[in-house]
Amino acid sequence: MSILPKKNELGFFEIRLESIGGLGANLAGKMLAEAGVLGLGLNGSNFSSYGSEKKGSPVKSFIRYCEPDVEIRDHSPIEQPHIVAVFHEALYKTVDVVSGLNADGIALVNTAREFDEVRSDLKLEYGKLAIVDALTIAVEEKTKVNTAMLGALYRICDFLDPDSMRNVIRKTFEKKYPHLVEPNIRTFDRGYNEVQFKTYEVPEGAEGKSFSRPLPQLGYMTQEIGGVMTAQANSIVKDLSGSRQGFLPQLQQDKCIHCAACDNVCPDYCFVWEAGEDKKGRKQMFLKGIDYQYCKGCLKCVEACPTDALGDLREMIGYADANRVKQNFPYLAGGIS
């Protein structure tokens, strides 16, 4: 008798992890695959898809399980998963994270919000939604988000043995980082115990989410003649908020001495300045605020600030939009903004 709860027409049970670089989705995918293969004797495979290997860039990790007598000859990206795990909420803005999810599939989201809010953002009509505040768990235990998400995934994939993962965590850390063994086991256990579920009834005959593959705007059919790009580089139109891993800088104007130490270490266009005069009438540039569109949450500015005018703040939904001070770029993508 099969221990896999569901299978597609090829005999696979498939999981897709949606994340950003730095949250550990690649490692989580490897550990999930190994748990099924080494712990249960299943056939399994795992690989990840990402662009530049750096923090903040979108990452997908794919896991396939099948019975021992079934060979895995399919190594293409998973387009119709049974489970999707979303490691970072900001991915909603740029990636259709539930693309291709089966009608009765499960979406696991790292969030502190309510079910219906998350469902609305995901445009999830039916199926099962699971939420766990993996970031809070990781911050409190001083570990990583991926361990808490693994705990939640083990609760969802109840055919996996959580004790085997606890042993893997011990073996991984006990030699080089023995002080991290217990915090990571606690993180795993909290993810396992704190994940919550809500089921939205699936109508009879309901179809899953259609899968869409994003295509580049410029290709051989749409490129200008001669390969000329009519607009300048797009750094200033990008939204980098998806790179933040739960924290952003908070400015307290009354403590700021406008020394520009923050701007010297900032890798992007975060700090907005305006010309003015000091108390003695001398011309000076004053820090007006932060444009959170360009903030990746590296917090280098917090470390550089000599007066504690900048502090690290746990990001709350809507805070960045409400407190953003926009940059003024007079010429944007070939026109006046």
Coordinates of C-alpha atoms in Angstrom, one line a residue:
M1 CA 0.0 0.0 0.0
S2 CA 1.3 3.4 -1.0
I3 CA 2.3 5.9 1.8
L4 CA 2.0 8.8 -0.5
P5 CA -1.3 10.7 0.0
K6 CA -1.7 11.7 -3.7
K7 CA 0.0 11.1 -7.0
N8 CA -0.3 12.6 -10.5
E9 CA -0.6 10.7 -13.7
L10 CA 3.1 9.9 -13.7
G11 CA 3.0 8.5 -10.2
F12 CA 4.7 11.5 -8.5
F13 CA 3.9 13.5 -5.4
E14 CA 5.3 16.9 -6.0
I15 CA 6.2 19.9 -3.8
R16 CA 7.4 23.4 -4.9
L17 CA 9.1 25.8 -2.6
E18 CA 8.9 29.6 -3.5
S19 CA 11.5 31.7 -1.8
I20 CA 14.2 34.3 -2.1
G21 CA 17.9 33.8 -1.8
G22 CA 19.1 33.7 1.8
L23 CA 16.1 32.0 3.5
G24 CA 17.4 28.5 2.9
A25 CA 14.8 27.0 0.5
N26 CA 17.5 25.2 -1.5
L27 CA 18.7 23.4 1.6
A28 CA 15.2 22.7 2.8
G29 CA 14.4 21.1 -0.5
K30 CA 17.5 18.8 -0.3
M31 CA 16.6 17.8 3.3
L32 CA 13.0 17.0 2.3
A33 CA 14.1 14.8 -0.6
E34 CA 16.7 13.0 1.5
A35 CA 14.1 12.3 4.2
G36 CA 11.9 10.5 1.7
V37 CA 14.7 8.6 0.0
L38 CA 16.9 7.6 2.9
G39 CA 14.3 7.5 5.6
L40 CA 11.3 5.9 3.8
G41 CA 12.9 4.1 0.8
L42 CA 11.0 6.2 -1.7
N43 CA 12.5 7.3 -5.0
G44 CA 12.9 11.0 -5.0
S45 CA 14.6 13.9 -6.6
N46 CA 15.3 17.6 -5.8
F47 CA 16.8 20.5 -7.7
S48 CA 16.5 24.3 -7.5
S49 CA 16.1 27.1 -10.0
Y50 CA 17.5 30.6 -9.4
G51 CA 19.3 33.4 -11.2
S52 CA 22.2 35.1 -9.7
E53 CA 23.3 33.4 -6.5
K54 CA 22.7 36.2 -4.0
K55 CA 20.4 37.2 -1.2
G56 CA 17.1 38.5 -2.3
S57 CA 16.8 36.9 -5.8
P58 CA 13.8 34.6 -6.4
V59 CA 14.4 30.9 -5.8
K60 CA 12.4 27.8 -6.6
S61 CA 13.1 24.4 -5.1
F62 CA 11.4 21.3 -6.5
I63 CA 10.9 17.9 -4.7
R64 CA 9.4 14.8 -6.3
Y65 CA 8.6 11.5 -4.5
C66 CA 7.4 8.2 -6.0
E67 CA 7.2 4.6 -5.1
P68 CA 10.4 2.5 -5.1
D69 CA 9.3 0.6 -8.3
V70 CA 8.7 3.8 -10.2
E71 CA 11.7 5.4 -12.0
I72 CA 12.0 9.2 -12.1
R73 CA 12.6 10.2 -15.7
D74 CA 11.1 13.6 -15.4
H75 CA 13.5 16.3 -14.2
S76 CA 11.6 19.4 -15.5
P77 CA 10.4 22.1 -13.1
I78 CA 7.2 21.3 -11.2
E79 CA 4.3 23.0 -12.8
Q80 CA 1.3 21.4 -11.0
P81 CA 2.4 20.8 -7.4
H82 CA 0.4 19.1 -4.7
I83 CA 2.0 21.5 -2.1
V84 CA 3.4 25.0 -2.5
A85 CA 5.4 26.5 0.3
V86 CA 5.9 30.3 0.2
F87 CA 8.9 31.4 2.3
H88 CA 8.5 35.2 1.8
E89 CA 5.2 37.2 1.5
A90 CA 6.7 39.9 -0.7
L91 CA 7.0 37.3 -3.6
Y92 CA 3.2 37.9 -4.2
K93 CA 4.2 41.2 -5.9
T94 CA 6.4 39.8 -8.6
V95 CA 5.7 36.0 -8.7
D96 CA 2.5 34.0 -9.1
V97 CA 3.5 31.7 -6.3
V98 CA 0.4 29.4 -6.6
S99 CA 0.6 29.0 -10.3
G100 CA -0.4 25.5 -11.3
L101 CA -1.5 24.4 -7.8
N102 CA -4.0 21.5 -7.9
A103 CA -7.6 22.3 -6.9
D104 CA -7.3 20.3 -3.7
G105 CA -3.6 21.3 -3.1
I106 CA -2.1 22.9 -0.1
A107 CA -0.5 26.3 0.1
L108 CA 1.8 26.9 3.1
V109 CA 2.7 30.6 3.7
N110 CA 5.2 32.2 6.1
T111 CA 3.0 35.0 7.5
A112 CA 1.6 36.5 10.7
R113 CA -1.6 37.6 9.0
E114 CA -5.1 36.0 9.0
F115 CA -6.2 33.3 6.6
D116 CA -8.6 35.4 4.6
E117 CA -6.1 38.2 4.0
V118 CA -3.5 35.7 2.7
R119 CA -6.1 33.9 0.6
S120 CA -7.1 37.2 -1.0
D121 CA -3.5 38.1 -1.9
L122 CA -2.9 34.7 -3.3
K123 CA -6.2 34.8 -5.3
L124 CA -6.8 31.3 -3.9
E125 CA -10.4 30.3 -4.6
Y126 CA -10.5 26.9 -2.9
G127 CA -8.2 24.2 -1.4
K128 CA -6.3 24.1 1.9
L129 CA -4.3 27.1 3.2
A130 CA -1.7 26.6 5.9
I131 CA 0.0 29.5 7.7
V132 CA 2.9 29.6 10.1
D133 CA 4.8 32.7 11.5
A134 CA 8.2 31.2 10.6
L135 CA 10.0 34.5 10.8
T136 CA 8.9 35.2 14.4
I137 CA 10.0 31.7 15.4
A138 CA 13.4 32.1 13.7
V139 CA 14.0 35.5 15.3
E140 CA 13.0 34.3 18.8
E141 CA 15.2 31.2 18.5
K142 CA 18.0 32.9 16.6
T143 CA 17.9 30.5 13.7
K144 CA 16.7 30.5 10.1
V145 CA 13.3 30.6 8.5
N146 CA 13.9 27.3 6.6
T147 CA 14.0 25.2 9.8
A148 CA 10.5 26.5 10.9
M149 CA 9.1 26.0 7.4
L150 CA 10.5 22.4 7.4
G151 CA 8.6 21.7 10.6
A152 CA 5.4 23.0 9.0
L153 CA 6.0 20.9 5.9
Y154 CA 6.6 17.8 8.0
R155 CA 3.2 18.4 9.6
I156 CA 1.6 18.6 6.1
C157 CA 3.5 15.6 4.8
D158 CA 2.5 13.3 7.6
F159 CA 4.0 10.3 5.9
L160 CA 7.5 11.7 6.8
D161 CA 9.0 10.9 10.2
P162 CA 9.8 14.1 12.2
D163 CA 12.2 12.2 14.4
S164 CA 14.4 11.5 11.4
M165 CA 14.7 15.2 10.6
R166 CA 15.6 15.9 14.3
N167 CA 18.5 13.4 13.9
V168 CA 19.5 15.1 10.6
I169 CA 19.6 18.5 12.4
R170 CA 21.8 17.0 15.2
K171 CA 24.2 15.4 12.7
T172 CA 24.4 18.6 10.7
F173 CA 25.3 20.9 13.5
E174 CA 26.8 18.9 16.4
K175 CA 30.4 18.8 15.2
K176 CA 31.0 22.4 14.0
Y177 CA 28.2 24.3 15.6
P178 CA 27.0 22.4 18.7
H179 CA 25.4 25.5 20.2
L180 CA 23.0 25.6 17.2
V181 CA 21.6 22.0 17.7
E182 CA 19.0 22.7 20.3
P183 CA 17.8 26.1 18.9
N184 CA 17.2 24.5 15.5
I185 CA 15.4 21.5 16.9
R186 CA 13.2 23.9 18.9
T187 CA 12.6 25.9 15.7
F188 CA 11.6 22.7 13.8
D189 CA 9.3 21.6 16.6
R190 CA 7.6 25.0 16.8
G191 CA 7.0 25.1 13.1
Y192 CA 5.5 21.6 13.3
N193 CA 3.3 22.5 16.3
E194 CA 2.3 26.1 15.4
V195 CA 1.3 25.7 11.8
Q196 CA -2.5 26.3 11.3
F197 CA -4.9 25.1 8.6
K198 CA -8.1 26.3 7.0
T199 CA -9.9 24.5 4.2
Y200 CA -11.9 26.3 1.6
E201 CA -14.4 23.9 0.1
V202 CA -13.5 22.6 -3.4
P203 CA -16.5 22.5 -5.7
E204 CA -17.1 19.3 -7.7
G205 CA -15.3 19.4 -11.0
A206 CA -13.1 22.3 -9.9
E207 CA -9.8 22.8 -11.8
G208 CA -6.5 23.8 -10.4
K209 CA -4.8 27.1 -10.9
S210 CA -3.5 27.5 -14.5
F211 CA 0.3 27.5 -14.8
S212 CA 1.9 30.5 -16.4
R213 CA 5.5 30.8 -17.3
P214 CA 6.8 34.5 -17.3
L215 CA 8.4 35.5 -20.6
P216 CA 11.0 38.2 -21.1
Q217 CA 9.6 41.5 -22.6
L218 CA 12.4 41.6 -25.2
G219 CA 13.0 38.7 -27.5
Y220 CA 13.9 38.1 -31.1
M221 CA 10.4 39.0 -32.2
T222 CA 10.1 42.1 -30.0
Q223 CA 13.6 43.6 -29.9
E224 CA 14.3 46.9 -31.6
I225 CA 16.0 46.7 -35.0
G226 CA 19.8 46.4 -34.5
G227 CA 19.3 45.4 -30.8
V228 CA 19.0 49.0 -29.7
M229 CA 17.5 49.5 -26.2
T230 CA 15.5 52.7 -26.2
A231 CA 15.4 53.1 -22.4
Q232 CA 18.3 53.3 -19.9
A233 CA 19.1 50.6 -17.4
N234 CA 16.2 49.8 -15.2
S235 CA 17.7 49.9 -11.7
I236 CA 15.6 52.9 -10.7
V237 CA 12.3 51.2 -11.6
K238 CA 12.9 48.0 -9.7
D239 CA 11.1 47.3 -6.5
L240 CA 13.6 45.6 -4.1
S241 CA 11.3 45.1 -1.2
G242 CA 11.1 41.4 -2.0
S243 CA 14.7 41.1 -0.9
R244 CA 14.0 42.1 2.7
Q245 CA 14.1 39.2 5.2
G246 CA 11.8 40.6 7.9
F247 CA 13.6 43.8 8.9
L248 CA 14.0 47.3 7.6
P249 CA 15.6 50.6 8.9
Q250 CA 13.5 53.0 10.8
L251 CA 14.5 56.7 10.9
Q252 CA 14.1 59.0 13.9
Q253 CA 14.5 62.5 12.5
D254 CA 15.0 64.1 15.9
K255 CA 18.3 62.1 16.4
C256 CA 19.6 62.6 12.8
I257 CA 22.6 64.9 12.4
H258 CA 22.6 64.6 8.5
C259 CA 26.1 63.3 8.4
A260 CA 25.4 61.0 5.4
A261 CA 27.2 58.0 7.0
C262 CA 24.1 55.9 6.1
D263 CA 24.2 57.0 2.5
N264 CA 27.9 56.2 2.2
V265 CA 27.3 52.5 3.0
C266 CA 23.9 52.1 1.3
P267 CA 24.2 50.0 -1.9
D268 CA 21.1 51.5 -3.5
Y269 CA 19.0 54.7 -3.7
C270 CA 17.4 54.4 -0.3
F271 CA 18.1 57.8 1.2
V272 CA 16.3 60.9 0.0
W273 CA 18.0 64.3 0.5
E274 CA 16.9 67.9 0.1
A275 CA 18.8 71.2 0.1
G276 CA 18.3 73.6 2.9
E277 CA 20.1 75.9 5.3
D278 CA 21.3 75.3 8.9
K279 CA 20.7 77.6 11.8
K280 CA 23.5 79.9 10.7
G281 CA 22.2 80.2 7.2
R282 CA 24.8 77.9 5.7
K283 CA 23.7 75.7 2.8
Q284 CA 23.5 72.0 3.6
M285 CA 21.8 68.8 2.5
F286 CA 19.2 67.4 4.9
L287 CA 18.0 63.8 5.1
K288 CA 14.3 63.8 4.2
G289 CA 13.5 60.1 4.6
I290 CA 13.9 56.6 3.2
D291 CA 12.6 55.3 -0.1
Y292 CA 11.7 51.7 0.8
Q293 CA 11.3 50.7 -2.8
Y294 CA 15.0 50.4 -3.0
C295 CA 15.7 49.0 0.5
K296 CA 16.8 45.3 0.6
G297 CA 17.0 45.3 4.4
C298 CA 20.7 44.8 4.7
L299 CA 20.8 47.2 7.7
K300 CA 24.3 48.5 6.9
C301 CA 23.0 52.0 7.5
V302 CA 21.9 51.0 11.1
E303 CA 25.4 49.8 11.8
A304 CA 27.0 53.0 10.4
C305 CA 24.7 55.5 12.1
P306 CA 26.7 57.3 14.9
T307 CA 23.6 58.7 16.7
D308 CA 21.2 55.8 16.7
A309 CA 18.9 57.8 14.4
L310 CA 18.5 54.6 12.4
G311 CA 17.2 51.4 14.1
D312 CA 16.2 48.0 12.9
L313 CA 12.4 47.4 12.8
R314 CA 10.5 44.1 12.3
E315 CA 8.6 44.8 9.1
M316 CA 4.9 45.0 9.3
I317 CA 2.5 44.8 6.4
G318 CA 1.9 48.3 5.0
Y319 CA 4.6 50.1 7.1
A320 CA 7.0 50.6 4.2
D321 CA 4.3 52.1 1.9
A322 CA 3.0 54.4 4.6
N323 CA 6.4 55.7 5.6
R324 CA 8.1 55.8 2.2
V325 CA 9.6 59.1 1.0
K326 CA 9.9 58.8 -2.7
Q327 CA 13.0 59.7 -4.7
N328 CA 12.5 62.3 -7.4
F329 CA 14.1 61.1 -10.7
P330 CA 13.1 63.7 -13.3
Y331 CA 13.9 61.5 -16.2
L332 CA 12.6 57.9 -15.9
A333 CA 12.6 55.3 -18.7
G334 CA 12.9 57.9 -21.4
G335 CA 10.3 60.3 -20.0
I336 CA 9.6 62.8 -17.2
S337 CA 8.2 61.2 -14.1

